Amino acid sequence: MLEIKQLHKSYAIGDSSLHVLKGIDLSVAQGEMVAIMGSSGSGKSTLLNIIGMLDEADEGDYILDQVPIKNLTEKKAAIYRNKFLGFIFQSFNLINYKNALENVALPLYYQGLKRKERQEKARFHLQKVGLLDWETHLPSELSGGQKQRVAIARALASDPKLLLADEPTGALDTTTSYDIMAFLQQLNDEGKTILIVTHEEDIAAMCKRIVRLRDGVIMEDKKVTQVRAELHV
Amino acid sequence: MFDIDFWREIFQSINKNRTRSLLSGFTVTFAILLFTILFGLANGLSNTFAEAFVDDAANAVFIRSGATTKAYKGMQAGRRIQFRNEDYKYIKTDFDDNVEFITSRIYKNVAASFRNEKNNYSLRAVHPDHQYLEKTKVYKGRYINQRDMDIKTKVVVIGKLVKEDLFLKVDPLGKYINLSGIPYKVVGVFADDGGDDEERLLYMPLSTAQQVYGNNDYVDQINLTYKPELDFNQAIDFGLDLEKKLKERFLVAPNDQRAVRVFNMAMQNKGITQMTSVLGIIILIIGMGTLIAGIVGISNIMIFIVKERTKEIGIRKALGASPKSIVAIILIESIFITSIAGYFGLLLGVGILEWAGPSLKTYFITNPSVSTSLVISATLTLIGAGTLAGYLPAKKASKIKPIVALRDD
Ligand SMILES: Nc1ncnc2c1ncn2[C@@H]1O[C@H](COP(=O)(O)OP(=O)(O)OP(=O)(O)O)[C@@H](O)[C@H]1O
Ligand SMILES: [Mg+2]
């Protein structure tokens, strides 16, 4: 699914530069559910953003679904983001003046689908996250958990191969967090590849593999027995 | 890209962000409104100038006489100068190259009556050329002609208001009007753009008046127009030359300001033309100023809008929006708002000018208006400026990495 070799990333801070990722090697196969852990500032988000093509690496190779991701034009990058990737953010990042259905339908608009088709698909995914009754609500009228579920529905709408979630439960209480995790597990059961950045051990334990970062390198990478979230709900 | 869904996105964005849309629209509306009103007022001002001189021919020269104020060549001061027919003939023949129309004038006040209606009027006894000098519009019958002059017919041409005063519903043509006891046949009725006073007048052949009033060949005033092909400077030179020659003819000191007075419209016109071009420059500066203010306003708003939408742009990019679609959505929205708002400003401005126009007459502003094409060009300029001003930040925004746009700060 994805293959990363000797990935480096630095940020320029004033005159000096901060070396955040110092040679990451990582490969993820189809159908995996991976937790990326590490202390704050260890570079988890940086890694996920590069995987999600929201940011670019300075050095190293990144191959996504057999496509080398390097020096892409903005136009190409837009197409890959749209086709291959689905994002879930800690702060949801819904468009505040669009209602739930319109938010979910937006990636489909950029896929060039017809309006009717978009709405049909968007409804299907809203129903999947259990929010069909809320389709006309604006983000400001939804709870944190509901917003995150709309964001998940939106991430799923374009049927991406890889789902990327940066602390998807970071802004939610425990019960709601498990709710969301249960849903992500269900998606993974259906075959979706999922990468989750988290610093909560219980959330990580609900994945099938845990990658730990420290000082810009992978310190530990192990498969774990998945804890089913629905048992805790 | 310009499909119905694209427009749906635009309308939703405009509709859901009303404050933003209204604010940017307001700037444009205000700029165009101001532009329209200022231009309209300036136009009204120059209309007033133009109108002040519609009464008489623009190339007119009036020659009047008075008493001398200076002793000259053995003549005492205080001598009255009296023009006569021979002076008229002198000007007509000696200045033939420069004179277009020429007439003498005698002024009288007369008591006029027709049947039971009576009133007092001013009478002007003139040559046939007077019609062209005064821009008299004969709409019934005819004006004084050369035959009247030759045989001193007792005819008059009456003003529209004289006709209304005295003849009421009767057709005055061929009727006899009584002027201080002598009947005159009405041969024409005229209108004049110079206003009511000019239409409360009677015209009579000069020769007739000279015979009836004193049996002499005196004239009060000589009016002429110079040939239109003369430019301002030639016309002014002509007037000065005429004045000089007339002063010599009457033995009047060259610096005597009262005895022979030549009023040359060319002098006046030169001033007006200069005034009008100054006004034009002021108008231009005002227009440019308003437009530049509008352009600056729109540019600021565009930069603000793009900044405000940075996060949305990041989200859209993360979801697969191409840079082109980002630029398009921002630009088309701004062009759309600018056009509507500009049109609104145009309507408002024209409406206000129309509504306030009549009451502005007291402030020397006549018929203030602007040409639609001018305002449309102004709006187009604003749209162009808005597009340009929006394009750069929109382009920049479309290029930033989504992660930068999405950062929470
Ligand atoms: N755009 C940037 N410019 C400069 N420094 C940055 C930038 N983004 C991140 N950093 C720095 O890079 C380091 C890694 O950041 P990153 O966001 O990847 O950490 P993280 O592991 O996700 O932390 P957290 O758990 O707090 O989210 C941090 O020290 C951060 O300050
Ligand atoms: Mg992070």
XYZ file of C-alpha atoms and ligand atoms in Angstrom:
674
model
C 0.000 0.000 0.000
C 2.678 2.477 1.013
C 6.439 2.353 1.238
C 8.647 4.926 2.927
C 12.457 4.902 2.844
C 14.873 7.192 4.670
C 12.423 10.043 4.917
C 13.791 13.340 6.250
C 12.013 16.529 7.099
C 13.275 19.750 8.654
C 11.517 22.978 9.473
C 13.281 26.279 9.162
C 12.912 28.268 12.349
C 14.460 31.639 11.890
C 18.063 31.080 10.861
C 18.387 27.579 12.240
C 16.505 24.515 11.114
C 14.693 21.916 13.181
C 15.316 18.384 11.998
C 12.007 16.667 12.791
C 12.084 13.408 10.826
C 15.525 11.830 10.688
C 15.272 8.880 8.368
C 11.950 7.095 8.668
C 11.495 3.646 7.135
C 7.951 2.397 7.127
C 5.820 0.182 4.997
C 2.140 -0.438 5.427
C 0.222 -3.167 3.675
C -3.360 -3.171 2.455
C -5.864 -3.678 5.264
C -3.634 -2.680 8.127
C -4.712 -0.471 11.002
C -1.652 1.325 12.351
C -1.305 3.585 15.371
C 1.515 6.140 15.258
C 2.554 7.113 18.755
C 5.156 9.289 20.385
C 5.516 12.188 22.713
C 4.368 15.627 21.753
C 6.660 17.160 19.162
C 8.095 13.808 18.106
C 6.947 14.350 14.529
C 3.811 12.218 14.309
C 1.716 14.810 12.559
C 4.595 15.731 10.308
C 4.887 12.122 9.156
C 1.148 11.734 8.640
C 0.942 14.974 6.669
C 3.689 13.836 4.356
C 1.948 10.508 3.868
C -1.234 12.441 3.146
C 0.529 14.703 0.624
C -0.463 17.768 2.590
C 3.238 18.437 3.052
C 6.414 17.373 1.292
C 9.471 15.522 2.561
C 12.923 17.000 2.110
C 14.604 13.704 1.399
C 13.787 10.024 0.956
C 11.342 7.984 -1.061
C 7.632 7.675 -0.668
C 5.641 5.329 -2.834
C 1.885 5.317 -2.490
C -0.015 2.557 -4.243
C 2.940 2.040 -6.600
C 3.100 5.726 -7.458
C 6.297 7.527 -6.439
C 5.238 10.731 -4.744
C 7.868 13.256 -5.620
C 7.851 16.641 -7.313
C 4.213 16.328 -8.211
C 2.473 19.255 -9.818
C -0.269 20.773 -7.689
C -2.806 19.474 -10.147
C -1.552 15.872 -9.886
C -1.336 16.142 -6.100
C -4.958 17.292 -6.036
C -6.024 14.259 -8.028
C -4.132 11.825 -5.740
C -5.494 13.435 -2.594
C -8.947 13.141 -4.006
C -8.660 9.569 -5.238
C -6.363 7.806 -2.793
C -6.634 9.625 0.497
C -9.192 10.411 3.131
C -8.361 12.747 6.014
C -9.728 12.936 9.518
C -8.453 15.825 11.625
C -8.440 16.428 15.328
C -10.293 19.705 14.774
C -12.674 18.156 12.199
C -12.068 20.878 9.580
C -15.601 20.940 8.283
C -16.597 23.936 6.163
C -18.681 25.948 8.560
C -21.198 27.355 6.100
C -21.988 24.004 4.535
C -24.379 21.558 6.163
C -23.458 17.949 6.974
C -24.594 16.583 3.626
C -22.801 19.298 1.627
C -19.602 18.750 3.574
C -19.693 15.040 2.867
C -20.481 15.674 -0.808
C -17.610 18.127 -1.357
C -14.870 15.602 -2.300
C -17.349 14.117 -4.771
C -17.765 17.536 -6.360
C -14.030 17.594 -6.950
C -14.330 14.129 -8.444
C -16.666 15.624 -10.995
C -19.743 13.624 -10.079
C -23.216 14.839 -10.936
C -25.182 16.502 -8.179
C -27.691 13.707 -7.841
C -25.006 11.108 -7.638
C -23.109 13.176 -5.100
C -26.092 13.514 -2.847
C -26.911 9.857 -3.090
C -23.389 8.823 -2.156
C -23.111 11.445 0.561
C -26.373 10.228 2.100
C -25.135 6.675 1.981
C -22.032 7.606 3.971
C -23.901 9.816 6.391
C -26.195 6.921 7.052
C -23.176 4.725 7.623
C -21.973 7.017 10.398
C -25.530 7.181 11.705
C -26.191 10.840 10.979
C -28.671 10.727 8.148
C -31.193 12.623 10.277
C -28.665 15.430 10.706
C -27.889 16.025 7.057
C -29.238 19.577 6.975
C -27.449 20.658 10.147
C -24.523 23.047 10.050
C -21.322 21.999 11.851
C -22.059 24.574 14.550
C -25.250 22.667 15.345
C -23.464 19.349 15.891
C -21.648 17.902 18.882
C -17.925 17.111 18.712
C -18.578 13.406 18.158
C -21.134 14.131 15.485
C -18.756 16.527 13.737
C -16.044 13.898 13.733
C -18.461 11.372 12.296
C -19.407 13.814 9.546
C -15.686 14.273 8.909
C -15.277 10.483 8.703
C -18.200 10.245 6.308
C -16.555 12.942 4.202
C -13.214 11.108 4.293
C -14.979 7.959 3.146
C -17.099 9.587 0.491
C -14.524 9.407 -2.262
C -13.836 5.779 -1.326
C -10.110 6.300 -0.641
C -7.622 3.454 -0.380
C -5.990 4.975 2.678
C -7.631 6.698 5.619
C -5.432 9.054 7.634
C -6.529 10.284 11.045
C -4.564 12.767 13.136
C -5.753 12.385 16.728
C -9.331 11.782 15.619
C -10.390 11.367 19.229
C -8.207 14.139 20.643
C -11.077 16.545 21.056
C -13.615 13.976 22.267
C -14.505 12.409 25.612
C -13.749 8.726 26.266
C -17.152 7.303 25.409
C -17.369 9.232 22.186
C -13.771 8.324 21.403
C -14.544 4.611 21.693
C -17.593 5.135 19.568
C -15.467 6.612 16.823
C -12.846 3.879 17.226
C -15.512 1.198 16.963
C -16.553 2.704 13.700
C -12.985 2.921 12.404
C -12.452 -0.711 13.368
C -15.550 -1.649 11.451
C -14.197 0.168 8.400
C -10.906 -1.655 8.805
C -12.786 -4.951 9.042
C -14.308 -4.086 5.690
C -10.784 -3.778 4.297
C -9.876 -0.123 4.552
C -6.237 0.698 5.388
C -6.104 3.139 8.307
C -3.313 5.178 9.914
C -4.113 6.834 13.222
C -1.895 9.309 15.063
C -2.592 9.253 18.788
C -0.881 9.614 22.093
C -3.471 7.677 24.016
C -2.432 4.077 24.782
C -6.020 2.773 24.889
C -6.724 4.156 21.432
C -3.479 2.698 20.101
C -4.412 -0.673 21.578
C -7.477 -0.713 19.368
C -5.265 -0.813 16.295
C -3.442 -3.839 14.915
C 0.039 -2.357 14.867
C 1.787 0.362 16.871
C 4.644 2.474 15.541
C 6.456 4.584 18.136
C 8.451 7.659 17.176
C 11.109 9.327 19.267
C 13.511 12.056 18.220
C 12.529 11.705 14.601
C 13.172 7.983 14.225
C 11.034 4.909 14.666
C 11.890 3.508 18.052
C 9.508 0.583 18.040
C 7.227 -1.049 15.459
C 5.137 -3.992 16.627
C 1.970 -5.848 15.819
C -0.567 -6.048 18.654
C -3.723 -7.943 19.361
C -6.552 -5.582 18.651
C -8.796 -4.539 21.520
C -12.320 -4.269 20.190
C -13.773 -0.889 20.983
C -17.389 -2.001 21.124
C -16.561 -3.978 24.278
C -15.910 -0.699 26.068
C -18.898 1.242 24.854
C -15.711 24.475 -14.989
C -18.480 27.042 -15.411
C -21.262 24.606 -14.821
C -24.283 24.846 -12.617
C -22.491 23.214 -9.677
C -19.742 25.778 -9.848
C -22.293 28.571 -9.671
C -24.082 26.780 -6.877
C -20.832 26.850 -4.914
C -20.450 30.580 -5.617
C -23.999 31.442 -4.609
C -23.774 29.365 -1.475
C -20.564 31.080 -0.497
C -22.060 34.530 -1.153
C -25.288 33.682 0.577
C -23.803 32.028 3.631
C -21.192 34.730 4.140
C -23.568 37.651 3.888
C -21.619 40.112 5.983
C -18.526 39.592 3.899
C -20.467 39.813 0.631
C -22.383 42.881 1.729
C -19.271 44.655 2.943
C -17.358 44.142 -0.248
C -20.427 44.943 -2.297
C -21.012 48.095 -0.300
C -17.547 49.413 -1.095
C -18.168 49.027 -4.798
C -21.694 50.410 -4.625
C -20.411 53.385 -2.709
C -17.542 54.046 -5.098
C -19.811 53.899 -8.142
C -22.497 55.934 -6.411
C -20.003 58.634 -5.525
C -18.534 58.524 -8.993
C -21.963 58.880 -10.590
C -23.070 61.707 -8.342
C -19.847 63.715 -8.558
C -19.704 63.301 -12.299
C -23.366 64.183 -12.573
C -22.957 67.350 -10.538
C -19.931 68.402 -12.528
C -21.858 67.810 -15.734
C -24.724 69.823 -14.322
C -22.355 72.687 -13.625
C -21.060 72.718 -17.161
C -24.613 72.448 -18.469
C -25.374 75.646 -16.589
C -22.501 77.393 -18.327
C -23.652 76.177 -21.694
C -27.236 77.172 -21.029
C -26.389 80.699 -19.916
C -25.530 81.505 -23.502
C -28.152 79.704 -25.533
C -30.121 82.945 -25.738
C -27.722 84.727 -28.034
C -25.393 83.607 -30.729
C -22.072 82.525 -29.236
C -20.172 84.661 -31.723
C -22.065 87.887 -31.054
C -20.579 91.384 -30.726
C -22.642 94.199 -29.190
C -21.751 97.806 -29.852
C -23.200 100.472 -27.611
C -22.559 104.159 -27.188
C -22.548 106.589 -24.282
C -21.103 109.935 -23.263
C -17.377 110.588 -23.528
C -15.462 110.696 -20.272
C -12.270 112.245 -21.643
C -11.495 115.308 -23.659
C -9.828 114.322 -26.933
C -8.646 116.136 -30.064
C -10.232 119.389 -29.006
C -13.513 117.769 -28.032
C -14.909 118.201 -24.537
C -15.701 115.366 -22.190
C -19.390 114.612 -21.661
C -20.302 114.610 -25.351
C -22.996 112.044 -26.246
C -22.123 109.643 -29.027
C -25.102 108.733 -31.202
C -24.957 105.884 -33.749
C -26.763 106.421 -37.029
C -27.614 104.342 -40.078
C -24.352 105.423 -41.729
C -22.391 103.791 -38.885
C -24.265 100.581 -39.501
C -23.405 100.803 -43.195
C -19.792 101.626 -42.374
C -19.358 98.496 -40.266
C -21.270 96.366 -42.733
C -19.088 97.384 -45.659
C -15.685 98.029 -44.051
C -15.697 94.865 -41.938
C -17.429 92.712 -44.492
C -14.660 90.086 -44.292
C -15.387 89.355 -40.665
C -19.070 90.118 -40.231
C -21.635 87.352 -40.617
C -24.911 89.018 -39.591
C -25.456 92.596 -38.534
C -28.382 94.596 -37.266
C -29.153 97.925 -35.675
C -31.472 98.139 -32.732
C -33.787 100.794 -31.370
C -35.478 100.273 -28.011
C -38.910 101.642 -27.219
C -41.542 100.961 -24.630
C -45.009 100.733 -26.045
C -48.547 100.393 -24.780
C -50.134 97.704 -26.923
C -53.736 96.726 -27.259
C -55.889 94.346 -29.212
C -59.627 94.613 -28.819
C -60.125 94.786 -25.038
C -56.719 93.502 -23.963
C -53.967 96.003 -23.128
C -50.417 95.770 -21.836
C -47.032 97.506 -21.893
C -44.156 95.913 -23.763
C -40.626 96.532 -24.924
C -40.249 97.037 -28.616
C -37.153 96.377 -30.635
C -36.815 97.894 -34.065
C -34.295 95.861 -36.021
C -32.852 94.716 -39.324
C -33.889 91.322 -40.720
C -30.515 89.840 -39.645
C -31.588 90.285 -36.046
C -33.438 86.994 -36.187
C -30.184 85.048 -36.521
C -28.401 87.101 -33.904
C -31.026 86.593 -31.275
C -31.873 83.023 -32.323
C -35.505 84.047 -32.590
C -37.744 81.130 -33.487
C -40.613 82.259 -35.657
C -43.189 79.497 -35.408
C -46.065 81.319 -37.057
C -45.912 83.647 -40.055
C -42.608 85.365 -40.815
C -39.947 87.672 -39.469
C -39.123 91.268 -40.551
C -37.752 91.207 -44.108
C -35.864 93.549 -46.435
C -39.036 94.673 -48.143
C -40.387 95.886 -44.784
C -37.171 97.866 -44.431
C -37.366 99.349 -47.889
C -40.945 100.546 -47.806
C -41.248 100.986 -44.036
C -44.276 98.776 -43.648
C -46.176 99.009 -40.399
C -45.791 95.410 -39.330
C -44.708 93.697 -36.123
C -43.585 90.252 -35.078
C -44.855 89.475 -31.588
C -43.559 87.210 -28.839
C -45.422 84.139 -27.751
C -46.388 85.715 -24.427
C -47.619 88.894 -26.121
C -49.841 86.731 -28.231
C -51.128 84.928 -25.150
C -51.694 88.212 -23.282
C -53.493 90.091 -25.985
C -54.907 87.663 -28.484
C -56.043 84.968 -26.104
C -57.532 82.321 -28.396
C -57.531 84.473 -31.554
C -55.035 83.773 -34.332
C -52.984 87.007 -34.424
C -51.667 86.631 -37.988
C -53.078 89.399 -40.197
C -54.742 91.128 -37.224
C -53.875 94.715 -36.342
C -52.321 95.482 -33.014
C -52.512 99.017 -31.696
C -49.218 100.514 -30.516
C -49.647 103.930 -28.910
C -52.437 104.758 -31.272
C -51.004 103.384 -34.524
C -52.210 100.051 -35.890
C -49.577 97.519 -36.991
C -50.242 94.296 -38.797
C -48.995 91.159 -37.010
C -46.998 89.120 -39.523
C -45.347 86.580 -37.201
C -45.202 85.030 -33.756
C -41.935 83.879 -32.208
C -40.503 81.885 -29.323
C -37.116 82.390 -27.736
C -35.023 80.109 -25.491
C -33.868 83.161 -23.584
C -36.865 82.984 -21.296
C -40.089 84.853 -20.620
C -38.609 88.325 -20.961
C -37.466 87.517 -24.470
C -40.951 86.347 -25.392
C -42.655 89.475 -24.039
C -41.258 91.540 -26.895
C -42.275 92.991 -30.231
C -40.070 93.364 -33.279
C -40.579 96.091 -35.848
C -38.666 97.113 -38.995
C -35.945 99.596 -38.057
C -36.889 102.010 -40.839
C -40.512 102.071 -39.727
C -39.569 102.897 -36.163
C -37.168 105.623 -37.251
C -39.949 107.260 -39.202
C -42.611 106.879 -36.530
C -40.491 107.785 -33.527
C -38.795 111.080 -34.309
C -38.271 110.806 -38.034
C -34.486 110.500 -37.726
C -31.845 107.904 -38.499
C -30.667 107.234 -34.945
C -29.934 103.742 -33.695
C -29.390 102.738 -30.060
C -27.154 99.782 -30.591
C -25.523 97.744 -33.319
C -25.261 93.972 -32.922
C -23.347 91.644 -35.159
C -21.916 88.190 -35.301
C -18.426 87.571 -36.545
C -17.816 84.837 -39.060
C -17.799 81.460 -37.288
C -14.588 80.438 -38.998
C -12.664 82.996 -36.928
C -10.901 81.414 -33.991
C -10.937 83.027 -30.570
C -7.842 85.108 -31.097
C -8.884 86.318 -34.540
C -12.318 87.160 -33.172
C -10.825 89.089 -30.281
C -8.495 90.969 -32.626
C -11.441 91.781 -34.846
C -13.379 93.178 -31.888
C -10.426 95.292 -30.769
C -9.869 96.613 -34.286
C -13.554 97.463 -34.616
C -13.490 99.310 -31.315
C -10.377 101.242 -32.294
C -11.787 102.288 -35.680
C -15.126 103.346 -34.190
C -13.370 105.431 -31.564
C -11.377 107.177 -34.300
C -14.569 107.696 -36.268
C -16.240 109.440 -33.344
C -13.091 111.215 -32.113
C -13.174 109.318 -28.856
C -10.035 108.841 -26.759
C -8.676 105.282 -27.208
C -8.836 104.740 -23.450
C -12.372 106.093 -23.068
C -14.365 103.206 -21.600
C -17.864 104.638 -21.957
C -18.318 106.508 -25.219
C -18.015 103.489 -27.545
C -18.366 100.089 -25.990
C -17.732 96.907 -27.929
C -18.765 93.833 -26.024
C -17.261 90.806 -27.706
C -18.654 87.372 -26.834
C -15.374 85.853 -27.947
C -13.706 87.267 -24.832
C -16.434 85.753 -22.720
C -16.328 82.490 -24.598
C -12.629 82.179 -24.225
C -13.123 82.418 -20.484
C -15.930 79.894 -20.596
C -13.959 77.502 -22.724
C -11.082 77.755 -20.288
C -13.490 77.348 -17.391
C -15.023 74.308 -19.035
C -11.672 72.683 -19.596
C -10.674 73.382 -16.000
C -13.981 71.869 -14.980
C -13.219 68.900 -17.199
C -9.887 68.405 -15.483
C -11.556 68.660 -12.075
C -14.120 66.098 -13.190
C -11.349 63.830 -14.365
C -9.492 64.129 -11.078
C -12.656 63.495 -9.098
C -13.492 60.477 -11.219
C -9.999 59.075 -11.004
C -9.889 59.728 -7.268
C -13.141 57.908 -6.647
C -12.087 55.035 -8.836
C -8.704 54.731 -7.177
C -10.369 54.803 -3.767
C -12.697 52.069 -4.990
C -9.822 50.050 -6.368
C -7.879 50.323 -3.124
C -11.009 49.336 -1.215
C -11.639 46.301 -3.363
C -8.010 45.245 -3.220
C -8.059 45.359 0.558
C -11.267 43.433 0.709
C -9.966 40.799 -1.663
C -6.846 40.342 0.417
C -8.991 40.138 3.522
C -11.367 37.631 1.937
C -8.565 35.396 0.791
C -7.045 35.511 4.249
C -10.369 34.715 5.826
C -10.846 31.794 3.497
C -7.357 30.367 3.867
C -8.524 27.536 6.075
C -11.416 26.731 3.778
C -8.961 26.690 0.900
C -6.794 24.254 2.866
C -9.758 21.973 3.470
C -10.784 22.104 -0.152
C -7.271 21.295 -1.250
C -7.060 18.389 1.175
C -10.258 17.092 -0.404
C -8.795 17.314 -3.874
C -9.507 20.814 -5.181
C -7.179 21.846 -7.992
C -5.404 25.205 -7.696
C -7.330 26.414 -10.702
C -10.678 25.734 -9.083
C -9.558 27.632 -5.969
C -8.604 30.703 -7.975
C -11.808 30.463 -9.987
C -14.105 30.223 -7.004
C -12.596 33.291 -5.340
C -12.375 35.388 -8.464
C -15.772 34.603 -9.894
C -17.355 35.351 -6.563
C -15.643 38.724 -6.393
C -16.455 39.585 -9.997
C -20.044 38.622 -9.425
C -20.373 40.727 -6.288
C -18.577 43.663 -7.887
C -20.826 43.603 -10.959
C -24.056 43.437 -9.007
C -22.900 46.035 -6.507
C -21.602 48.304 -9.259
C -24.882 48.074 -11.120
C -26.715 48.846 -7.909
C -24.510 51.881 -7.346
C -25.232 53.043 -10.881
C -28.991 52.739 -10.420
C -28.821 54.466 -7.062
C -26.633 57.282 -8.368
C -28.756 57.919 -11.438
C -31.870 57.746 -9.275
C -30.523 60.294 -6.820
C -29.447 62.631 -9.609
C -32.853 62.402 -11.182
C -34.623 62.953 -7.901
C -32.460 65.805 -6.665
C -31.720 67.308 -10.061
C -34.562 69.858 -10.308
C -33.935 71.295 -6.841
C -30.267 71.857 -7.618
C -31.009 74.531 -10.188
C -30.455 77.160 -7.489
C -26.887 75.937 -7.079
C -25.997 76.495 -10.730
C -26.438 72.827 -11.511
C -28.586 72.153 -14.529
C -29.817 68.718 -15.514
C -27.068 66.765 -13.713
C -26.594 63.419 -15.416
C -23.958 60.978 -16.525
C -23.784 58.842 -19.595
C -24.532 55.222 -18.825
C -21.539 54.125 -20.839
C -19.262 56.175 -18.615
C -20.559 54.576 -15.434
C -20.444 51.146 -17.017
C -16.813 51.711 -17.931
C -16.168 52.819 -14.363
C -17.805 49.654 -13.074
C -15.830 47.554 -15.528
C -12.659 49.267 -14.341
C -13.552 48.391 -10.762
C -14.320 44.820 -11.752
C -11.015 44.645 -13.577
C -9.208 46.086 -10.594
C -11.003 43.745 -8.224
C -10.105 40.819 -10.435
C -6.485 41.827 -10.569
C -6.386 42.606 -6.879
C -8.059 39.307 -6.087
C -6.063 37.268 -8.541
C -2.720 37.673 -6.856
C -3.800 36.656 -3.346
C -6.079 33.954 -4.756
C -3.232 32.572 -6.814
C -0.972 32.662 -3.796
C -3.590 30.981 -1.645
C -4.116 28.271 -4.219
C -0.419 27.490 -4.080
C 0.123 27.249 -0.359
C 0.543 23.796 1.049
C -2.734 22.575 2.497
C -1.000 21.892 5.779
C -0.046 25.534 6.111
C -3.582 26.635 5.384
C -4.997 24.150 7.860
C -2.742 25.030 10.780
C -4.857 26.174 13.695
C -3.692 29.669 14.481
N 5.345 24.453 10.147
C 6.256 24.252 11.119
N 7.274 25.122 11.257
C 8.177 24.960 12.196
N 8.186 23.957 13.065
C 7.202 23.058 13.002
C 6.182 23.165 12.020
N 5.315 22.144 12.188
C 5.799 21.419 13.219
N 6.920 21.960 13.704
C 7.737 21.435 14.780
O 8.101 20.130 14.434
C 8.051 19.298 15.568
C 7.149 18.119 15.268
O 5.824 18.581 15.101
P 4.574 17.616 14.953
O 3.388 18.461 14.771
O 4.861 16.632 13.898
O 4.546 16.923 16.349
P 3.504 15.880 16.918
O 4.255 14.656 17.177
O 2.335 15.780 16.038
O 3.112 16.551 18.285
P 1.668 16.628 19.006
O 1.487 15.342 19.680
O 1.833 17.744 19.954
O 0.665 16.880 17.947
C 7.584 20.139 16.711
O 8.699 20.511 17.479
C 6.968 21.337 16.061
O 7.185 22.465 16.876
Mg 0.294 16.350 16.064
